[in-house]
Amino acid sequence: MEIQKLILKFRYHILDALLLVSTIFTILFFAPRFLTVLDYFWPLFFSTSLFLAVIFLFVKDSASYPTDNFILKPTKELLNYVAADHLPEPPLDNHNNTD
């Protein structure tokens, strides 16, 4: 009787453990092996690593500007326009005046 009470008390824990074990077993049994996935996706991994290496080299090379204020004037104007709190007022529409 004591065992049945414990089993009923921990029934959800036991079901969760069985579900976890069956899920892990199913994934290990039906999932493809790591080398199969690596064999299929190696061009993607290789091209991505080359792309990241090129970006790293460009960033490393372009980080040696003489001052921190090295922003081109058109870029600064664009940033000021985007960061502005207000936009210029649109022109008044005089075509629909009934005066």
PDB file of N, CA and C in Angstrom:
ATOM      1  N   MET A   1       0.799  -1.193   0.000  1.00  0.00           N
ATOM      2  CA  MET A   1       0.000   0.000   0.000  1.00  0.00           C
ATOM      3  C   MET A   1       0.851   1.270   0.000  1.00  0.00           C
ATOM      4  N   GLU A   2       1.946   1.200   0.691  1.00  0.00           N
ATOM      5  CA  GLU A   2       2.824   2.365   0.779  1.00  0.00           C
ATOM      6  C   GLU A   2       3.406   2.709  -0.598  1.00  0.00           C
ATOM      7  N   ILE A   3       3.738   1.690  -1.378  1.00  0.00           N
ATOM      8  CA  ILE A   3       4.321   1.915  -2.708  1.00  0.00           C
ATOM      9  C   ILE A   3       3.283   2.528  -3.635  1.00  0.00           C
ATOM     10  N   GLN A   4       2.066   2.052  -3.571  1.00  0.00           N
ATOM     11  CA  GLN A   4       1.016   2.612  -4.422  1.00  0.00           C
ATOM     12  C   GLN A   4       0.746   4.077  -4.092  1.00  0.00           C
ATOM     13  N   LYS A   5       0.804   4.447  -2.829  1.00  0.00           N
ATOM     14  CA  LYS A   5       0.620   5.846  -2.439  1.00  0.00           C
ATOM     15  C   LYS A   5       1.760   6.715  -2.978  1.00  0.00           C
ATOM     16  N   LEU A   6       2.972   6.187  -2.908  1.00  0.00           N
ATOM     17  CA  LEU A   6       4.115   6.943  -3.444  1.00  0.00           C
ATOM     18  C   LEU A   6       4.021   7.082  -4.957  1.00  0.00           C
ATOM     19  N   ILE A   7       3.590   6.008  -5.612  1.00  0.00           N
ATOM     20  CA  ILE A   7       3.451   6.066  -7.076  1.00  0.00           C
ATOM     21  C   ILE A   7       2.380   7.080  -7.449  1.00  0.00           C
ATOM     22  N   LEU A   8       1.268   7.076  -6.744  1.00  0.00           N
ATOM     23  CA  LEU A   8       0.222   8.059  -7.026  1.00  0.00           C
ATOM     24  C   LEU A   8       0.678   9.479  -6.702  1.00  0.00           C
ATOM     25  N   LYS A   9       1.494   9.607  -5.671  1.00  0.00           N
ATOM     26  CA  LYS A   9       1.982  10.934  -5.294  1.00  0.00           C
ATOM     27  C   LYS A   9       2.933  11.498  -6.369  1.00  0.00           C
ATOM     28  N   PHE A  10       3.769  10.637  -6.917  1.00  0.00           N
ATOM     29  CA  PHE A  10       4.766  11.075  -7.897  1.00  0.00           C
ATOM     30  C   PHE A  10       4.404  10.662  -9.323  1.00  0.00           C
ATOM     31  N   ARG A  11       3.129  10.491  -9.623  1.00  0.00           N
ATOM     32  CA  ARG A  11       2.732  10.006 -10.947  1.00  0.00           C
ATOM     33  C   ARG A  11       3.115  10.980 -12.059  1.00  0.00           C
ATOM     34  N   TYR A  12       2.999  12.293 -11.804  1.00  0.00           N
ATOM     35  CA  TYR A  12       3.356  13.263 -12.842  1.00  0.00           C
ATOM     36  C   TYR A  12       4.866  13.305 -13.076  1.00  0.00           C
ATOM     37  N   HIS A  13       5.620  13.131 -12.019  1.00  0.00           N
ATOM     38  CA  HIS A  13       7.073  13.094 -12.165  1.00  0.00           C
ATOM     39  C   HIS A  13       7.498  11.861 -12.967  1.00  0.00           C
ATOM     40  N   ILE A  14       6.862  10.749 -12.682  1.00  0.00           N
ATOM     41  CA  ILE A  14       7.186   9.508 -13.402  1.00  0.00           C
ATOM     42  C   ILE A  14       6.804   9.632 -14.870  1.00  0.00           C
ATOM     43  N   LEU A  15       5.634  10.204 -15.151  1.00  0.00           N
ATOM     44  CA  LEU A  15       5.206  10.396 -16.551  1.00  0.00           C
ATOM     45  C   LEU A  15       6.134  11.359 -17.279  1.00  0.00           C
ATOM     46  N   ASP A  16       6.555  12.411 -16.604  1.00  0.00           N
ATOM     47  CA  ASP A  16       7.498  13.351 -17.223  1.00  0.00           C
ATOM     48  C   ASP A  16       8.831  12.673 -17.530  1.00  0.00           C
ATOM     49  N   ALA A  17       9.310  11.861 -16.610  1.00  0.00           N
ATOM     50  CA  ALA A  17      10.574  11.158 -16.843  1.00  0.00           C
ATOM     51  C   ALA A  17      10.449  10.177 -17.998  1.00  0.00           C
ATOM     52  N   LEU A  18       9.344   9.442 -18.065  1.00  0.00           N
ATOM     53  CA  LEU A  18       9.133   8.510 -19.190  1.00  0.00           C
ATOM     54  C   LEU A  18       9.028   9.257 -20.510  1.00  0.00           C
ATOM     55  N   LEU A  19       8.354  10.387 -20.513  1.00  0.00           N
ATOM     56  CA  LEU A  19       8.238  11.190 -21.725  1.00  0.00           C
ATOM     57  C   LEU A  19       9.605  11.718 -22.162  1.00  0.00           C
ATOM     58  N   LEU A  20      10.407  12.166 -21.214  1.00  0.00           N
ATOM     59  CA  LEU A  20      11.744  12.661 -21.534  1.00  0.00           C
ATOM     60  C   LEU A  20      12.626  11.556 -22.097  1.00  0.00           C
ATOM     61  N   VAL A  21      12.610  10.381 -21.478  1.00  0.00           N
ATOM     62  CA  VAL A  21      13.427   9.264 -21.955  1.00  0.00           C
ATOM     63  C   VAL A  21      12.982   8.822 -23.336  1.00  0.00           C
ATOM     64  N   SER A  22      11.680   8.760 -23.561  1.00  0.00           N
ATOM     65  CA  SER A  22      11.202   8.343 -24.885  1.00  0.00           C
ATOM     66  C   SER A  22      11.520   9.389 -25.946  1.00  0.00           C
ATOM     67  N   THR A  23      11.470  10.662 -25.585  1.00  0.00           N
ATOM     68  CA  THR A  23      11.827  11.716 -26.541  1.00  0.00           C
ATOM     69  C   THR A  23      13.309  11.647 -26.889  1.00  0.00           C
ATOM     70  N   ILE A  24      14.163  11.483 -25.908  1.00  0.00           N
ATOM     71  CA  ILE A  24      15.601  11.378 -26.172  1.00  0.00           C
ATOM     72  C   ILE A  24      15.902  10.154 -27.018  1.00  0.00           C
ATOM     73  N   PHE A  25      15.277   9.033 -26.707  1.00  0.00           N
ATOM     74  CA  PHE A  25      15.491   7.822 -27.493  1.00  0.00           C
ATOM     75  C   PHE A  25      15.029   8.013 -28.931  1.00  0.00           C
ATOM     76  N   THR A  26      13.882   8.636 -29.126  1.00  0.00           N
ATOM     77  CA  THR A  26      13.371   8.871 -30.474  1.00  0.00           C
ATOM     78  C   THR A  26      14.296   9.784 -31.259  1.00  0.00           C
ATOM     79  N   ILE A  27      14.782  10.845 -30.621  1.00  0.00           N
ATOM     80  CA  ILE A  27      15.691  11.758 -31.321  1.00  0.00           C
ATOM     81  C   ILE A  27      16.984  11.052 -31.694  1.00  0.00           C
ATOM     82  N   LEU A  28      17.533  10.272 -30.783  1.00  0.00           N
ATOM     83  CA  LEU A  28      18.786   9.578 -31.072  1.00  0.00           C
ATOM     84  C   LEU A  28      18.601   8.495 -32.134  1.00  0.00           C
ATOM     85  N   PHE A  29      17.445   7.884 -32.164  1.00  0.00           N
ATOM     86  CA  PHE A  29      17.218   6.793 -33.103  1.00  0.00           C
ATOM     87  C   PHE A  29      16.887   7.296 -34.506  1.00  0.00           C
ATOM     88  N   PHE A  30      16.072   8.341 -34.600  1.00  0.00           N
ATOM     89  CA  PHE A  30      15.596   8.796 -35.904  1.00  0.00           C
ATOM     90  C   PHE A  30      16.353   9.984 -36.481  1.00  0.00           C
ATOM     91  N   ALA A  31      17.040  10.737 -35.671  1.00  0.00           N
ATOM     92  CA  ALA A  31      17.745  11.919 -36.158  1.00  0.00           C
ATOM     93  C   ALA A  31      18.976  11.511 -36.957  1.00  0.00           C
ATOM     94  N   PRO A  32      19.342  12.318 -37.956  1.00  0.00           N
ATOM     95  CA  PRO A  32      20.560  12.008 -38.708  1.00  0.00           C
ATOM     96  C   PRO A  32      21.799  12.226 -37.854  1.00  0.00           C
ATOM     97  N   ARG A  33      22.833  11.550 -38.212  1.00  0.00           N
ATOM     98  CA  ARG A  33      24.091  11.678 -37.475  1.00  0.00           C
ATOM     99  C   ARG A  33      24.723  13.033 -37.761  1.00  0.00           C
ATOM    100  N   PHE A  34      25.597  13.474 -36.872  1.00  0.00           N
ATOM    101  CA  PHE A  34      26.235  14.783 -37.011  1.00  0.00           C
ATOM    102  C   PHE A  34      27.063  14.870 -38.286  1.00  0.00           C
ATOM    103  N   LEU A  35      27.776  13.817 -38.622  1.00  0.00           N
ATOM    104  CA  LEU A  35      28.596  13.841 -39.837  1.00  0.00           C
ATOM    105  C   LEU A  35      27.740  13.920 -41.093  1.00  0.00           C
ATOM    106  N   THR A  36      26.548  13.355 -41.054  1.00  0.00           N
ATOM    107  CA  THR A  36      25.644  13.471 -42.196  1.00  0.00           C
ATOM    108  C   THR A  36      25.202  14.918 -42.383  1.00  0.00           C
ATOM    109  N   VAL A  37      24.864  15.573 -41.300  1.00  0.00           N
ATOM    110  CA  VAL A  37      24.459  16.984 -41.370  1.00  0.00           C
ATOM    111  C   VAL A  37      25.635  17.846 -41.809  1.00  0.00           C
ATOM    112  N   LEU A  38      26.808  17.568 -41.264  1.00  0.00           N
ATOM    113  CA  LEU A  38      28.003  18.320 -41.651  1.00  0.00           C
ATOM    114  C   LEU A  38      28.341  18.109 -43.118  1.00  0.00           C
ATOM    115  N   ASP A  39      28.180  16.891 -43.613  1.00  0.00           N
ATOM    116  CA  ASP A  39      28.443  16.600 -45.018  1.00  0.00           C
ATOM    117  C   ASP A  39      27.470  17.351 -45.928  1.00  0.00           C
ATOM    118  N   TYR A  40      26.238  17.512 -45.484  1.00  0.00           N
ATOM    119  CA  TYR A  40      25.229  18.186 -46.301  1.00  0.00           C
ATOM    120  C   TYR A  40      25.415  19.696 -46.294  1.00  0.00           C
ATOM    121  N   PHE A  41      25.760  20.263 -45.140  1.00  0.00           N
ATOM    122  CA  PHE A  41      25.821  21.720 -44.995  1.00  0.00           C
ATOM    123  C   PHE A  41      27.228  22.292 -45.045  1.00  0.00           C
ATOM    124  N   TRP A  42      28.260  21.520 -45.402  1.00  0.00           N
ATOM    125  CA  TRP A  42      29.607  22.066 -45.337  1.00  0.00           C
ATOM    126  C   TRP A  42      29.814  23.251 -46.271  1.00  0.00           C
ATOM    127  N   PRO A  43      29.198  23.319 -47.469  1.00  0.00           N
ATOM    128  CA  PRO A  43      29.400  24.543 -48.270  1.00  0.00           C
ATOM    129  C   PRO A  43      28.851  25.796 -47.590  1.00  0.00           C
ATOM    130  N   LEU A  44      27.713  25.663 -46.922  1.00  0.00           N
ATOM    131  CA  LEU A  44      27.147  26.803 -46.219  1.00  0.00           C
ATOM    132  C   LEU A  44      28.039  27.222 -45.059  1.00  0.00           C
ATOM    133  N   PHE A  45      28.511  26.278 -44.277  1.00  0.00           N
ATOM    134  CA  PHE A  45      29.406  26.594 -43.165  1.00  0.00           C
ATOM    135  C   PHE A  45      30.701  27.235 -43.663  1.00  0.00           C
ATOM    136  N   PHE A  46      31.238  26.710 -44.752  1.00  0.00           N
ATOM    137  CA  PHE A  46      32.504  27.225 -45.297  1.00  0.00           C
ATOM    138  C   PHE A  46      32.331  28.652 -45.815  1.00  0.00           C
ATOM    139  N   SER A  47      31.274  28.899 -46.591  1.00  0.00           N
ATOM    140  CA  SER A  47      31.074  30.249 -47.136  1.00  0.00           C
ATOM    141  C   SER A  47      30.776  31.253 -46.030  1.00  0.00           C
ATOM    142  N   THR A  48      30.036  30.850 -45.025  1.00  0.00           N
ATOM    143  CA  THR A  48      29.752  31.747 -43.907  1.00  0.00           C
ATOM    144  C   THR A  48      31.019  32.087 -43.137  1.00  0.00           C
ATOM    145  N   SER A  49      31.871  31.109 -42.925  1.00  0.00           N
ATOM    146  CA  SER A  49      33.117  31.385 -42.214  1.00  0.00           C
ATOM    147  C   SER A  49      34.034  32.298 -43.024  1.00  0.00           C
ATOM    148  N   LEU A  50      34.068  32.118 -44.350  1.00  0.00           N
ATOM    149  CA  LEU A  50      34.865  33.030 -45.179  1.00  0.00           C
ATOM    150  C   LEU A  50      34.307  34.446 -45.135  1.00  0.00           C
ATOM    151  N   PHE A  51      32.994  34.568 -45.202  1.00  0.00           N
ATOM    152  CA  PHE A  51      32.360  35.876 -45.150  1.00  0.00           C
ATOM    153  C   PHE A  51      32.664  36.578 -43.822  1.00  0.00           C
ATOM    154  N   LEU A  52      32.567  35.858 -42.716  1.00  0.00           N
ATOM    155  CA  LEU A  52      32.872  36.457 -41.418  1.00  0.00           C
ATOM    156  C   LEU A  52      34.345  36.825 -41.295  1.00  0.00           C
ATOM    157  N   ALA A  53      35.225  36.027 -41.886  1.00  0.00           N
ATOM    158  CA  ALA A  53      36.649  36.357 -41.856  1.00  0.00           C
ATOM    159  C   ALA A  53      36.928  37.638 -42.646  1.00  0.00           C
ATOM    160  N   VAL A  54      36.285  37.793 -43.790  1.00  0.00           N
ATOM    161  CA  VAL A  54      36.466  39.018 -44.585  1.00  0.00           C
ATOM    162  C   VAL A  54      35.936  40.226 -43.832  1.00  0.00           C
ATOM    163  N   ILE A  55      34.790  40.094 -43.201  1.00  0.00           N
ATOM    164  CA  ILE A  55      34.242  41.205 -42.411  1.00  0.00           C
ATOM    165  C   ILE A  55      35.200  41.558 -41.279  1.00  0.00           C
ATOM    166  N   PHE A  56      35.741  40.553 -40.604  1.00  0.00           N
ATOM    167  CA  PHE A  56      36.690  40.806 -39.522  1.00  0.00           C
ATOM    168  C   PHE A  56      37.917  41.556 -40.035  1.00  0.00           C
ATOM    169  N   LEU A  57      38.426  41.171 -41.192  1.00  0.00           N
ATOM    170  CA  LEU A  57      39.598  41.851 -41.749  1.00  0.00           C
ATOM    171  C   LEU A  57      39.286  43.288 -42.139  1.00  0.00           C
ATOM    172  N   PHE A  58      38.113  43.535 -42.723  1.00  0.00           N
ATOM    173  CA  PHE A  58      37.741  44.904 -43.090  1.00  0.00           C
ATOM    174  C   PHE A  58      37.559  45.785 -41.857  1.00  0.00           C
ATOM    175  N   VAL A  59      36.921  45.250 -40.834  1.00  0.00           N
ATOM    176  CA  VAL A  59      36.712  46.037 -39.621  1.00  0.00           C
ATOM    177  C   VAL A  59      38.042  46.325 -38.947  1.00  0.00           C
ATOM    178  N   LYS A  60      38.910  45.352 -38.913  1.00  0.00           N
ATOM    179  CA  LYS A  60      40.218  45.553 -38.292  1.00  0.00           C
ATOM    180  C   LYS A  60      41.025  46.601 -39.064  1.00  0.00           C
ATOM    181  N   ASP A  61      40.928  46.585 -40.384  1.00  0.00           N
ATOM    182  CA  ASP A  61      41.677  47.521 -41.210  1.00  0.00           C
ATOM    183  C   ASP A  61      41.072  48.921 -41.165  1.00  0.00           C
ATOM    184  N   SER A  62      39.748  49.035 -41.098  1.00  0.00           N
ATOM    185  CA  SER A  62      39.114  50.348 -41.155  1.00  0.00           C
ATOM    186  C   SER A  62      39.001  51.016 -39.789  1.00  0.00           C
ATOM    187  N   ALA A  63      39.448  50.380 -38.731  1.00  0.00           N
ATOM    188  CA  ALA A  63      39.333  50.964 -37.394  1.00  0.00           C
ATOM    189  C   ALA A  63      40.452  51.950 -37.089  1.00  0.00           C
ATOM    190  N   SER A  64      41.336  52.206 -38.020  1.00  0.00           N
ATOM    191  CA  SER A  64      42.473  53.079 -37.743  1.00  0.00           C
ATOM    192  C   SER A  64      42.282  54.460 -38.367  1.00  0.00           C
ATOM    193  N   TYR A  65      41.154  55.130 -38.050  1.00  0.00           N
ATOM    194  CA  TYR A  65      40.945  56.496 -38.511  1.00  0.00           C
ATOM    195  C   TYR A  65      41.708  57.453 -37.607  1.00  0.00           C
ATOM    196  N   PRO A  66      42.096  58.619 -38.134  1.00  0.00           N
ATOM    197  CA  PRO A  66      42.915  59.529 -37.336  1.00  0.00           C
ATOM    198  C   PRO A  66      42.175  60.109 -36.130  1.00  0.00           C
ATOM    199  N   THR A  67      40.890  60.423 -36.253  1.00  0.00           N
ATOM    200  CA  THR A  67      40.150  60.997 -35.129  1.00  0.00           C
ATOM    201  C   THR A  67      38.807  60.299 -35.001  1.00  0.00           C
ATOM    202  N   ASP A  68      38.140  60.568 -33.888  1.00  0.00           N
ATOM    203  CA  ASP A  68      36.803  60.016 -33.684  1.00  0.00           C
ATOM    204  C   ASP A  68      35.745  60.805 -34.443  1.00  0.00           C
ATOM    205  N   ASN A  69      36.061  62.023 -34.863  1.00  0.00           N
ATOM    206  CA  ASN A  69      35.119  62.867 -35.590  1.00  0.00           C
ATOM    207  C   ASN A  69      35.179  62.642 -37.096  1.00  0.00           C
ATOM    208  N   PHE A  70      35.672  61.520 -37.500  1.00  0.00           N
ATOM    209  CA  PHE A  70      35.828  61.247 -38.925  1.00  0.00           C
ATOM    210  C   PHE A  70      34.489  60.752 -39.490  1.00  0.00           C
ATOM    211  N   ILE A  71      33.566  61.676 -39.669  1.00  0.00           N
ATOM    212  CA  ILE A  71      32.285  61.379 -40.310  1.00  0.00           C
ATOM    213  C   ILE A  71      32.138  62.343 -41.464  1.00  0.00           C
ATOM    214  N   LEU A  72      31.816  61.815 -42.622  1.00  0.00           N
ATOM    215  CA  LEU A  72      31.665  62.665 -43.790  1.00  0.00           C
ATOM    216  C   LEU A  72      30.478  63.604 -43.601  1.00  0.00           C
ATOM    217  N   LYS A  73      30.531  64.748 -44.253  1.00  0.00           N
ATOM    218  CA  LYS A  73      29.493  65.756 -44.081  1.00  0.00           C
ATOM    219  C   LYS A  73      28.109  65.263 -44.524  1.00  0.00           C
ATOM    220  N   PRO A  74      27.958  64.591 -45.669  1.00  0.00           N
ATOM    221  CA  PRO A  74      26.618  64.094 -46.022  1.00  0.00           C
ATOM    222  C   PRO A  74      26.077  63.092 -44.998  1.00  0.00           C
ATOM    223  N   THR A  75      26.952  62.302 -44.434  1.00  0.00           N
ATOM    224  CA  THR A  75      26.523  61.346 -43.421  1.00  0.00           C
ATOM    225  C   THR A  75      26.040  62.079 -42.175  1.00  0.00           C
ATOM    226  N   LYS A  76      26.760  63.113 -41.779  1.00  0.00           N
ATOM    227  CA  LYS A  76      26.370  63.882 -40.605  1.00  0.00           C
ATOM    228  C   LYS A  76      25.034  64.585 -40.836  1.00  0.00           C
ATOM    229  N   GLU A  77      24.822  65.121 -42.054  1.00  0.00           N
ATOM    230  CA  GLU A  77      23.555  65.770 -42.364  1.00  0.00           C
ATOM    231  C   GLU A  77      22.402  64.773 -42.345  1.00  0.00           C
ATOM    232  N   LEU A  78      22.635  63.582 -42.854  1.00  0.00           N
ATOM    233  CA  LEU A  78      21.600  62.558 -42.854  1.00  0.00           C
ATOM    234  C   LEU A  78      21.260  62.139 -41.425  1.00  0.00           C
ATOM    235  N   LEU A  79      22.267  61.979 -40.585  1.00  0.00           N
ATOM    236  CA  LEU A  79      22.017  61.627 -39.193  1.00  0.00           C
ATOM    237  C   LEU A  79      21.253  62.734 -38.467  1.00  0.00           C
ATOM    238  N   ASN A  80      21.577  63.984 -38.750  1.00  0.00           N
ATOM    239  CA  ASN A  80      20.849  65.093 -38.129  1.00  0.00           C
ATOM    240  C   ASN A  80      19.402  65.126 -38.596  1.00  0.00           C
ATOM    241  N   TYR A  81      19.157  64.829 -39.864  1.00  0.00           N
ATOM    242  CA  TYR A  81      17.784  64.814 -40.383  1.00  0.00           C
ATOM    243  C   TYR A  81      16.970  63.694 -39.744  1.00  0.00           C
ATOM    244  N   VAL A  82      17.576  62.514 -39.609  1.00  0.00           N
ATOM    245  CA  VAL A  82      16.860  61.383 -39.038  1.00  0.00           C
ATOM    246  C   VAL A  82      16.622  61.601 -37.552  1.00  0.00           C
ATOM    247  N   ALA A  83      17.569  62.191 -36.852  1.00  0.00           N
ATOM    248  CA  ALA A  83      17.457  62.369 -35.409  1.00  0.00           C
ATOM    249  C   ALA A  83      16.671  63.613 -35.026  1.00  0.00           C
ATOM    250  N   ALA A  84      16.199  64.395 -35.988  1.00  0.00           N
ATOM    251  CA  ALA A  84      15.486  65.628 -35.671  1.00  0.00           C
ATOM    252  C   ALA A  84      14.171  65.319 -34.972  1.00  0.00           C
ATOM    253  N   ASP A  85      13.821  66.187 -34.015  1.00  0.00           N
ATOM    254  CA  ASP A  85      12.575  66.001 -33.285  1.00  0.00           C
ATOM    255  C   ASP A  85      11.360  66.408 -34.108  1.00  0.00           C
ATOM    256  N   HIS A  86      11.541  67.304 -35.018  1.00  0.00           N
ATOM    257  CA  HIS A  86      10.425  67.757 -35.836  1.00  0.00           C
ATOM    258  C   HIS A  86      10.860  67.769 -37.291  1.00  0.00           C
ATOM    259  N   LEU A  87       9.922  67.606 -38.145  1.00  0.00           N
ATOM    260  CA  LEU A  87      10.180  67.660 -39.578  1.00  0.00           C
ATOM    261  C   LEU A  87       9.678  68.994 -40.100  1.00  0.00           C
ATOM    262  N   PRO A  88      10.184  69.446 -41.235  1.00  0.00           N
ATOM    263  CA  PRO A  88       9.686  70.717 -41.767  1.00  0.00           C
ATOM    264  C   PRO A  88       8.196  70.618 -42.101  1.00  0.00           C
ATOM    265  N   GLU A  89       7.511  71.734 -41.946  1.00  0.00           N
ATOM    266  CA  GLU A  89       6.080  71.772 -42.226  1.00  0.00           C
ATOM    267  C   GLU A  89       5.835  71.587 -43.716  1.00  0.00           C
ATOM    268  N   PRO A  90       4.825  70.812 -44.072  1.00  0.00           N
ATOM    269  CA  PRO A  90       4.524  70.658 -45.498  1.00  0.00           C
ATOM    270  C   PRO A  90       3.924  71.952 -46.031  1.00  0.00           C
ATOM    271  N   PRO A  91       4.061  72.194 -47.326  1.00  0.00           N
ATOM    272  CA  PRO A  91       3.491  73.425 -47.889  1.00  0.00           C
ATOM    273  C   PRO A  91       1.962  73.378 -47.817  1.00  0.00           C
ATOM    274  N   LEU A  92       1.370  74.567 -47.733  1.00  0.00           N
ATOM    275  CA  LEU A  92      -0.079  74.647 -47.667  1.00  0.00           C
ATOM    276  C   LEU A  92      -0.684  74.269 -49.018  1.00  0.00           C
ATOM    277  N   ASP A  93      -1.817  73.626 -48.962  1.00  0.00           N
ATOM    278  CA  ASP A  93      -2.506  73.204 -50.173  1.00  0.00           C
ATOM    279  C   ASP A  93      -3.457  74.316 -50.600  1.00  0.00           C
ATOM    280  N   ASN A  94      -3.110  75.037 -51.649  1.00  0.00           N
ATOM    281  CA  ASN A  94      -3.927  76.145 -52.130  1.00  0.00           C
ATOM    282  C   ASN A  94      -4.879  75.748 -53.241  1.00  0.00           C
ATOM    283  N   HIS A  95      -4.846  74.539 -53.687  1.00  0.00           N
ATOM    284  CA  HIS A  95      -5.692  74.129 -54.803  1.00  0.00           C
ATOM    285  C   HIS A  95      -7.141  73.924 -54.394  1.00  0.00           C
ATOM    286  N   ASN A  96      -7.387  73.573 -53.154  1.00  0.00           N
ATOM    287  CA  ASN A  96      -8.751  73.282 -52.709  1.00  0.00           C
ATOM    288  C   ASN A  96      -9.371  74.438 -51.937  1.00  0.00           C
ATOM    289  N   ASN A  97      -8.814  75.627 -52.065  1.00  0.00           N
ATOM    290  CA  ASN A  97      -9.364  76.782 -51.371  1.00  0.00           C
ATOM    291  C   ASN A  97     -10.663  77.205 -52.037  1.00  0.00           C
ATOM    292  N   THR A  98     -11.656  77.500 -51.244  1.00  0.00           N
ATOM    293  CA  THR A  98     -12.939  77.948 -51.795  1.00  0.00           C
ATOM    294  C   THR A  98     -13.121  79.436 -51.600  1.00  0.00           C
ATOM    295  N   ASP A  99     -12.061  80.160 -51.297  1.00  0.00           N
ATOM    296  CA  ASP A  99     -12.155  81.604 -51.053  1.00  0.00           C
ATOM    297  C   ASP A  99     -12.407  82.345 -52.329  1.00  0.00           C
TER     298      ASP A  99
END
